[in-house]
Short mmCIF file of C-alpha atoms and ligand atoms in Angstrom, two decimals:
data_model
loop_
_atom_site.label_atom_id
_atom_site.label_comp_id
_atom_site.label_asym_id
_atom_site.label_seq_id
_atom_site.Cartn_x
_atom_site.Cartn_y
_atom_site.Cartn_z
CA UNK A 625 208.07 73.96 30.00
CA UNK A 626 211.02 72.34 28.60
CA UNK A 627 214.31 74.21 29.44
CA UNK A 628 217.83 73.24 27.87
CA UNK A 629 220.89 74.30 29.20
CA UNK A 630 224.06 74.62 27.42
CA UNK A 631 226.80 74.53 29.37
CA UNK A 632 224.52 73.30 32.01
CA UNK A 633 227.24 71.20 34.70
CA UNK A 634 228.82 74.70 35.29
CA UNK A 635 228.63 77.14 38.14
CA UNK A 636 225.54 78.97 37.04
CA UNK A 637 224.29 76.61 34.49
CA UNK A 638 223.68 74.17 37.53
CA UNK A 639 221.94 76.66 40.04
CA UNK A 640 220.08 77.71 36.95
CA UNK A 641 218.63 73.63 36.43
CA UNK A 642 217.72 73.72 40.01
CA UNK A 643 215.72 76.69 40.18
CA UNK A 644 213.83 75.19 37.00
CA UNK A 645 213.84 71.69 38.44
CA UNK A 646 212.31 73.86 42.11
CA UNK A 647 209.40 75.54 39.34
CA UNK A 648 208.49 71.88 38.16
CA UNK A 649 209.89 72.09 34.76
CA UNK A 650 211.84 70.00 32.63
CA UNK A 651 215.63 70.28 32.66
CA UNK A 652 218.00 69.15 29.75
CA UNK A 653 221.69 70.27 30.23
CA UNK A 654 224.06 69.55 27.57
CA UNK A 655 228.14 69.91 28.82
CA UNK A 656 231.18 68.84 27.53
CA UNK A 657 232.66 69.53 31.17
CA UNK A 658 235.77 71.12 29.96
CA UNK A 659 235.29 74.14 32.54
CA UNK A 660 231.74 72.48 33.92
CA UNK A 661 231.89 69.11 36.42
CA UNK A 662 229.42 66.44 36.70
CA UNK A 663 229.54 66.78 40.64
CA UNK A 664 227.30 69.99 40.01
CA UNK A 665 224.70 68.22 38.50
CA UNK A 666 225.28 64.68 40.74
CA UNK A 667 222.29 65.47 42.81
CA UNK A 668 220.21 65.84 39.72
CA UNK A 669 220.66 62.80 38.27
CA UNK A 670 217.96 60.33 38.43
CA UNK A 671 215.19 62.69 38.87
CA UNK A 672 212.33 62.20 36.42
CA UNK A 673 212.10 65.92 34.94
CA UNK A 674 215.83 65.65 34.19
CA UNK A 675 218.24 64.45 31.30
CA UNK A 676 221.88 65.54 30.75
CA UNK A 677 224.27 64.74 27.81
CA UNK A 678 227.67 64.63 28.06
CA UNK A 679 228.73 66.52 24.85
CA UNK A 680 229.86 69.81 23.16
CA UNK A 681 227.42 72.23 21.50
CA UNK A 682 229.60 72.02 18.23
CA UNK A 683 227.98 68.55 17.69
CA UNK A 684 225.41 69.44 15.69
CA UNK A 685 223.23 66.29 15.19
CA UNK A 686 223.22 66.30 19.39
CA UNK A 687 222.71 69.76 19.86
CA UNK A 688 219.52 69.91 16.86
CA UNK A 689 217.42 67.44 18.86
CA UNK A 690 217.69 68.72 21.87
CA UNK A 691 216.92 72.41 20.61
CA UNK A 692 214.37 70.58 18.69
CA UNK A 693 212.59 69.10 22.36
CA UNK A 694 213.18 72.29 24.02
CA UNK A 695 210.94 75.06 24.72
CA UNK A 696 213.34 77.54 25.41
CA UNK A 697 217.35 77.50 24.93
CA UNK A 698 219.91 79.01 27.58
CA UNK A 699 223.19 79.22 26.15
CA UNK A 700 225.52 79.15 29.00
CA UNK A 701 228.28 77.19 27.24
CA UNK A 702 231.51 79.17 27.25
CA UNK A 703 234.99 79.16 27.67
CA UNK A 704 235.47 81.36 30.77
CA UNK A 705 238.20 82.47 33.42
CA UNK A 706 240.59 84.75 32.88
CA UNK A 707 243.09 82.46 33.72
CA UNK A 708 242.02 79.87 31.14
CA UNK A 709 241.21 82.41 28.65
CA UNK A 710 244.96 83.93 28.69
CA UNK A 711 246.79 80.61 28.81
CA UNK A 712 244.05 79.11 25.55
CA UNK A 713 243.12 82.02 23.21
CA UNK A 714 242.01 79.88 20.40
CA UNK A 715 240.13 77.35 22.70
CA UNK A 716 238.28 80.33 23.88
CA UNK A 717 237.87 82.24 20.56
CA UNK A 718 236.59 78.95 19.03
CA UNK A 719 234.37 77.43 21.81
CA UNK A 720 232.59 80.93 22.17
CA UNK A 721 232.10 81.75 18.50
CA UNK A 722 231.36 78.88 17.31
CA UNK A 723 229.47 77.60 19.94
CA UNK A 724 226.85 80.34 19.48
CA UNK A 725 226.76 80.35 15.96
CA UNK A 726 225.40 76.57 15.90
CA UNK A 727 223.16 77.39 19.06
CA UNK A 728 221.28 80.30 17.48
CA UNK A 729 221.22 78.66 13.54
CA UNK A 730 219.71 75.57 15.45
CA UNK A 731 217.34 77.53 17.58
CA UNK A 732 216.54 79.84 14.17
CA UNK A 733 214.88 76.76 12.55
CA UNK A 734 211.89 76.49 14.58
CA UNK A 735 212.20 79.82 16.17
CA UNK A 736 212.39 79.06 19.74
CA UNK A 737 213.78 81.94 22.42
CA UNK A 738 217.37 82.04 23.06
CA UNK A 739 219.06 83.80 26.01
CA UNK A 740 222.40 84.46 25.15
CA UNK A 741 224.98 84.98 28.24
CA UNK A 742 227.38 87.37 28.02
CA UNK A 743 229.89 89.17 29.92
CA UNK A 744 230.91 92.71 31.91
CA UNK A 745 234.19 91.70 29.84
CA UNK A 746 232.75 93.41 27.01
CA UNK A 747 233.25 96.97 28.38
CA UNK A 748 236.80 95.96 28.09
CA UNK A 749 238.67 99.68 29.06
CA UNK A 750 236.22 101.95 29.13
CA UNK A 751 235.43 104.22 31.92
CA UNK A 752 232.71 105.45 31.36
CA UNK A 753 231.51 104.07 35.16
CA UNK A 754 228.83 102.76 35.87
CA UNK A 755 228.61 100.52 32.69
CA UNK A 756 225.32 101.07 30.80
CA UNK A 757 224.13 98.63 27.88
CA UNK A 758 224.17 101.34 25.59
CA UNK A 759 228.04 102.48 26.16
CA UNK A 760 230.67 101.99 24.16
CA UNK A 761 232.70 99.10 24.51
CA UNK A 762 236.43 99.94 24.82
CA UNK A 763 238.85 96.86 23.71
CA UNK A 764 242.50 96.67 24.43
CA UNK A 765 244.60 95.25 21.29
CA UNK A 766 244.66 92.17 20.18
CA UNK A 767 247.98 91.50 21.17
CA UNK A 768 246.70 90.94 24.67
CA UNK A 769 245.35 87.43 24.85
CA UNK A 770 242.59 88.89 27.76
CA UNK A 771 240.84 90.89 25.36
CA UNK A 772 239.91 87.79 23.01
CA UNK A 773 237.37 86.92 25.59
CA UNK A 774 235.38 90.00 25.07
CA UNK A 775 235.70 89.84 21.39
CA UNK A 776 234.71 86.56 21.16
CA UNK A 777 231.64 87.61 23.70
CA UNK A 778 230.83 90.85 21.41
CA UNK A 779 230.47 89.14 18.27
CA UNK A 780 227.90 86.46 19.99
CA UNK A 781 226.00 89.76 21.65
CA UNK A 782 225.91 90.44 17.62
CA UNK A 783 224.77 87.42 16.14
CA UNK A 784 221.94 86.62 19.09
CA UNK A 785 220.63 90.74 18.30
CA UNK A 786 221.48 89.76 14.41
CA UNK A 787 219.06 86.73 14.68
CA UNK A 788 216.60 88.91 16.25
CA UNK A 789 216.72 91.73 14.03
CA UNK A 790 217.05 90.14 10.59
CA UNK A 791 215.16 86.52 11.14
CA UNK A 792 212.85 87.34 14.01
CA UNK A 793 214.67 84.66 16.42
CA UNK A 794 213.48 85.49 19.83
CA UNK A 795 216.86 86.44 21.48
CA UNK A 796 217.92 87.83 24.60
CA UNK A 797 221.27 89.03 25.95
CA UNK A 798 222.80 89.61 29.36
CA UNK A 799 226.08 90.72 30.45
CA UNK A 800 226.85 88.80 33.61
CA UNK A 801 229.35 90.48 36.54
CA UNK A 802 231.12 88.82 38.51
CA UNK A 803 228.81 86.40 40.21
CA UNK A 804 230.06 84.12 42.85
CA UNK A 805 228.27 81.42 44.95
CA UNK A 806 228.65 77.71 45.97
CA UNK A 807 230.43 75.25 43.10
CA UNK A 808 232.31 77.80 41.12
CA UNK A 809 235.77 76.94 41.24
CA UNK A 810 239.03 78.94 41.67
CA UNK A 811 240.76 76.61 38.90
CA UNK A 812 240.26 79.30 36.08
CA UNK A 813 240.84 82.25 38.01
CA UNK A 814 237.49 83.69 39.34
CA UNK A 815 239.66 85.28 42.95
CA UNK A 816 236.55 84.44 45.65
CA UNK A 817 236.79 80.76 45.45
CA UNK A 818 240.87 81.08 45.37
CA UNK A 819 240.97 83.65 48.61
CA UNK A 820 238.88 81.40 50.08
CA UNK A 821 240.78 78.74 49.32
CA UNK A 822 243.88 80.54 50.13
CA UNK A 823 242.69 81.38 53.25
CA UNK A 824 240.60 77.67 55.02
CA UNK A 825 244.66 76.34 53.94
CA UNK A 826 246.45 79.19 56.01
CA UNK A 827 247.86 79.53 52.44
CA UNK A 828 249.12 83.40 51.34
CA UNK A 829 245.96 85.28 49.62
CA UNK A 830 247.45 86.62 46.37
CA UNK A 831 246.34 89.85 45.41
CA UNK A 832 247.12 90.82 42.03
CA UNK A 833 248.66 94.45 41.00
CA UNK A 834 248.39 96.59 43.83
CA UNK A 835 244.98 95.73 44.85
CA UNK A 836 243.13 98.58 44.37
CA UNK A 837 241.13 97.26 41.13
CA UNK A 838 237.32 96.80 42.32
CA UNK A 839 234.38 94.32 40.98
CA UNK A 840 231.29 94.27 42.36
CA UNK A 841 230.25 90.27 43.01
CA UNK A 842 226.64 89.14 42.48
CA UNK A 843 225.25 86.01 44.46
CA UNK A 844 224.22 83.37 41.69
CA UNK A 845 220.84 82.89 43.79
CA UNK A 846 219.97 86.48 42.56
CA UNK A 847 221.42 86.43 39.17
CA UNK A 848 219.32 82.70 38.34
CA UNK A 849 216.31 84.74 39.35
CA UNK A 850 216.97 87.53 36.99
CA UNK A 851 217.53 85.17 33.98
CA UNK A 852 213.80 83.12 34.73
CA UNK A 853 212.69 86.63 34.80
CA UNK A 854 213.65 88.04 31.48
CA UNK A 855 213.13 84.42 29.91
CA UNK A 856 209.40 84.96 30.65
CA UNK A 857 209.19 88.11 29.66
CA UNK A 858 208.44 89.08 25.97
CA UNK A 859 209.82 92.84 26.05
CA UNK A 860 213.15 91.44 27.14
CA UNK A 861 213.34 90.37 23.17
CA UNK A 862 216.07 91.72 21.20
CA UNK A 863 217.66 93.47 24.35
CA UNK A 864 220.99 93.53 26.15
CA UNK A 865 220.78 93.70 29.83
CA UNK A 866 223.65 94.06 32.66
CA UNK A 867 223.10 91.60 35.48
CA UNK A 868 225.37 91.81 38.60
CA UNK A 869 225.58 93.41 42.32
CA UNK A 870 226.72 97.25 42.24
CA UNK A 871 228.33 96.96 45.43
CA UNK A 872 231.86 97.79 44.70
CA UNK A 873 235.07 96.21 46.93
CA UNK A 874 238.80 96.78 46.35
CA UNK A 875 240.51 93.66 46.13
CA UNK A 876 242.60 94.12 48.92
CA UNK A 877 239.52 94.77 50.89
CA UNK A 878 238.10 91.65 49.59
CA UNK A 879 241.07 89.66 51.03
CA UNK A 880 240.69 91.44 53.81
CA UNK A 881 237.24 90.65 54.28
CA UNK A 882 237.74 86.61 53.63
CA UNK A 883 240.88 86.79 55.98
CA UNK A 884 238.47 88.10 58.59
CA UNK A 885 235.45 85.84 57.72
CA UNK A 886 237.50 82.74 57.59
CA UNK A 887 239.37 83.58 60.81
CA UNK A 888 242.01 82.76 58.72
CA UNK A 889 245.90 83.54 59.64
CA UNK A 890 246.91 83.56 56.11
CA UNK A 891 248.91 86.84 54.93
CA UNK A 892 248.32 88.65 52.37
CA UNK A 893 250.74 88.90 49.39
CA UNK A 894 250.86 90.78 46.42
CA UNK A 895 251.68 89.40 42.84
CA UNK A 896 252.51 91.52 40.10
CA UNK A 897 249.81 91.09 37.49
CA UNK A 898 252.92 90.11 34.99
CA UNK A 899 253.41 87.17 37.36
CA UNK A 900 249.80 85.97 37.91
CA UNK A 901 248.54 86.35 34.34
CA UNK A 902 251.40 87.15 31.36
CA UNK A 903 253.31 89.52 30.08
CA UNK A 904 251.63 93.29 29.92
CA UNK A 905 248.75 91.92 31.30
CA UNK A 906 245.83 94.56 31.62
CA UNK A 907 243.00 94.75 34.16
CA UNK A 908 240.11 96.60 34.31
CA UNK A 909 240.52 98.75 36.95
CA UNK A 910 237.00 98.90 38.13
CA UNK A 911 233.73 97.39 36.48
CA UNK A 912 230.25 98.01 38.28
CA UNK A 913 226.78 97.49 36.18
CA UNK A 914 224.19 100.23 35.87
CA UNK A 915 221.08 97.92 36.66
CA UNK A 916 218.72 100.75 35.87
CA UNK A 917 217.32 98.78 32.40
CA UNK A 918 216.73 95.55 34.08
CA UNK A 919 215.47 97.07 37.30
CA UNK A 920 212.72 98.65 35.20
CA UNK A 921 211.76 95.64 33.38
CA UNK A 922 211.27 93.23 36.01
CA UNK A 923 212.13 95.10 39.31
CA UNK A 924 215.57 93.01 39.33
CA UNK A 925 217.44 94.27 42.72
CA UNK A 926 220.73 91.81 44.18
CA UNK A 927 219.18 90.81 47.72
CA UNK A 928 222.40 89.31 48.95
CA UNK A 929 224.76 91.52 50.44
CA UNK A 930 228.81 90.24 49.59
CA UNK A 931 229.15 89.03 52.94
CA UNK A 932 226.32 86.76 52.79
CA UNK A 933 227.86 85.64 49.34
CA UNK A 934 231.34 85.00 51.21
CA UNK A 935 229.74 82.95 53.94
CA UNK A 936 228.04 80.50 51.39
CA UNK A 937 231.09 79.97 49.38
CA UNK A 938 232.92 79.31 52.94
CA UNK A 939 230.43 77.35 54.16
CA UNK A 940 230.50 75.15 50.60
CA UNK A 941 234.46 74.81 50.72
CA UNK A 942 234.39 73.49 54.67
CA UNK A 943 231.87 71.18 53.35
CA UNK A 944 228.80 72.86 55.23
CA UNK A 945 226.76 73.28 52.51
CA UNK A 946 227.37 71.15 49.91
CA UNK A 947 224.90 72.52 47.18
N1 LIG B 1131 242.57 88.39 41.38
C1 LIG B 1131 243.49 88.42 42.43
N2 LIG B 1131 243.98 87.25 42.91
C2 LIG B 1131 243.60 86.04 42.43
C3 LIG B 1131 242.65 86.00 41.37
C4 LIG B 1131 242.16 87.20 40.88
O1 LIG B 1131 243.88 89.51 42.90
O2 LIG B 1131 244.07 85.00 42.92
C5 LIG B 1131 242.03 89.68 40.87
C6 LIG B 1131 242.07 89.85 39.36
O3 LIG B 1131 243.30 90.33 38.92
C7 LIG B 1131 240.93 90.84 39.16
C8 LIG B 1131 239.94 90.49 40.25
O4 LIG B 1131 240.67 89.75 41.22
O5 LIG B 1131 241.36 92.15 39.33
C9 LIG B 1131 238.76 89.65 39.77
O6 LIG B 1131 239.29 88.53 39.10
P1 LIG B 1131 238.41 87.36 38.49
O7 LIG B 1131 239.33 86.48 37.70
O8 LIG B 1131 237.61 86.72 39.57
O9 LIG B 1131 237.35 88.05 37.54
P2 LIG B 1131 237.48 89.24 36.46
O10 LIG B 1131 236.71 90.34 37.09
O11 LIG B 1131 238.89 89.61 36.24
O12 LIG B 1131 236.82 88.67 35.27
#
């Protein structure tokens, strides 16, 4: 099979080549490596079942043939972070809606399978806890630049189902949580790779708010799996499905944790969320997936536990493991 990857240099777009690359199928990743980095995909390079081109989706003639060659289309590209996404609203608007629009239209013309990635973003306030596919999805205004993200995810989640519905396009949508592992970087915000970081420096850990916010992190190991999974399976067509861990952790505890993992002396600060992010900034105070849908289809269950997840991502910033 031939697999292409949009947004293929980036965190999960690279563990997601590998696993492919591991199957014996062929690999094309196309990146513009605005949030992705080439040293993801450096150990790739060279290997006969694998091409890469330096590029953005939004060019069209590039992105055609290589939908054209490919079997089956992941669109990982994105604009993600909630750090980039506040400080570059219309980068993120723009990359993510239009970036999906040319993917799918592409993918439309010869009909080949699309997964569409998502985001836990799109349950935006609600609280309706755990988060099931079928909930509403609860958006702050639009004056707050963090909710543009899940907007701008929510109208894709439209399109790839619209594709489906009205032009038979083979689509399939998942809702990532937060998944963490080696290579994803703290640069746009994601807080495991910047405690980390925080703490292997003996730097303060910065804890936003008052800490008590949960997530529930998923190793990227499990949540590659998952997506190979519902790829191959037809019934996943024209479906939404959560993918994520539903172990929950305050983030205090999670500094906590690191602080203790890492042996680190580091102390623990906190910084209002006004500080961190902008002005009225608004978090979601806790966001774990009901995995009950995916479960069912193809037995989907996170295997690593989040200290096992904190260990690789310590053992890839020391420069133990550098995959
Ligand atoms: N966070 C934090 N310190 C940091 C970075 C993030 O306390 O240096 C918090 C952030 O406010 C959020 C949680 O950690 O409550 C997860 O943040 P991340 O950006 O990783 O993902 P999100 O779940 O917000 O998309």
């Amino acid at each position: 099979m031939r697999v292409l990857i949009t947004g293929g240099a980036g965190f999960i777009g690279s563990h997601l080549a590998d696993a492919y690359l591991q199957r014996g199928d062929k690999v094309c990743v196309i990146d513009d490596l605005s949030t992705g980095c080439i040293e993801n995909i450096q150990h790739l390079k060279g290997k006969p079942n694998f091409e890469y081109t330096i590029d953005t989706v939004h060019n069209q003639p590039v992105t055609a043939e290589l939908v054209d060659q490919a079997d089956v289309v992941f669109h990982l590209a994105a604009a993600v972070g909630v750090k980039l996404i506040v400080e570059s609203p219309v980068r993120t608007i723009e990359t993510n809606v239009r970036g999906t629009e040319v993917v799918l239209s592409l993918a439309n013309k010869k009909k080949k399978k699309v997964l569409v990635a998502s985001t836990s973003e799109v349950y935006g306030l609600s609280s309706d806890i755990p988060f099931r596919e079928d909930g509403n999805l609860v958006m702050g205004a639009t004056t707050k630049g963090r909710w543009s993200y899940a907007c701008s995810k929510a109208i894709d989640e439209f399109l790839a189902l619209a594709y489906w519905r009205e032009k038979k396009l083979p689509t399939v949508v998942v809702r990532l949580f937060n998944t963490v592992g080696p290579r994803q970087t703290g640069q746009y915000g994601m807080v495991i790779p910047t405690f980390v970081k925080q703490a292997l420096a003996g730097r303060p850990i910065t804890v936003y708010g008052d800490g008590k916010q949960s997530r529930c992190f998923g190793y990227v190991g499990d949540v590659v799996g998952a997506l190979i999974n519902l790829m191959d399976h037809k019934d996943a067509v024209g479906n939404v499905f959560n993918i994520g861990s539903n172990q929950e952790i305050t983030i205090l505890q999670l500094a906590e944790r690191v602080k203790e993992l890492t042996q680190s002396d580091s102390e623990i600060v906190f910084v209002p969320y006004d500080e961190a992010y902008e002005e009225g900034f608004e978090d979601m105070p806790r966001r774990i997936p009901d995995i009950s849908k995916i479960h069912g289809l193809v037995g989907f269950e996170p295997k690593m536990n989040l200290d096992g997840i904190l260990q690789t991502v310590i053992d890839f910033q020391s420069g133990r493991n550098l995959r």
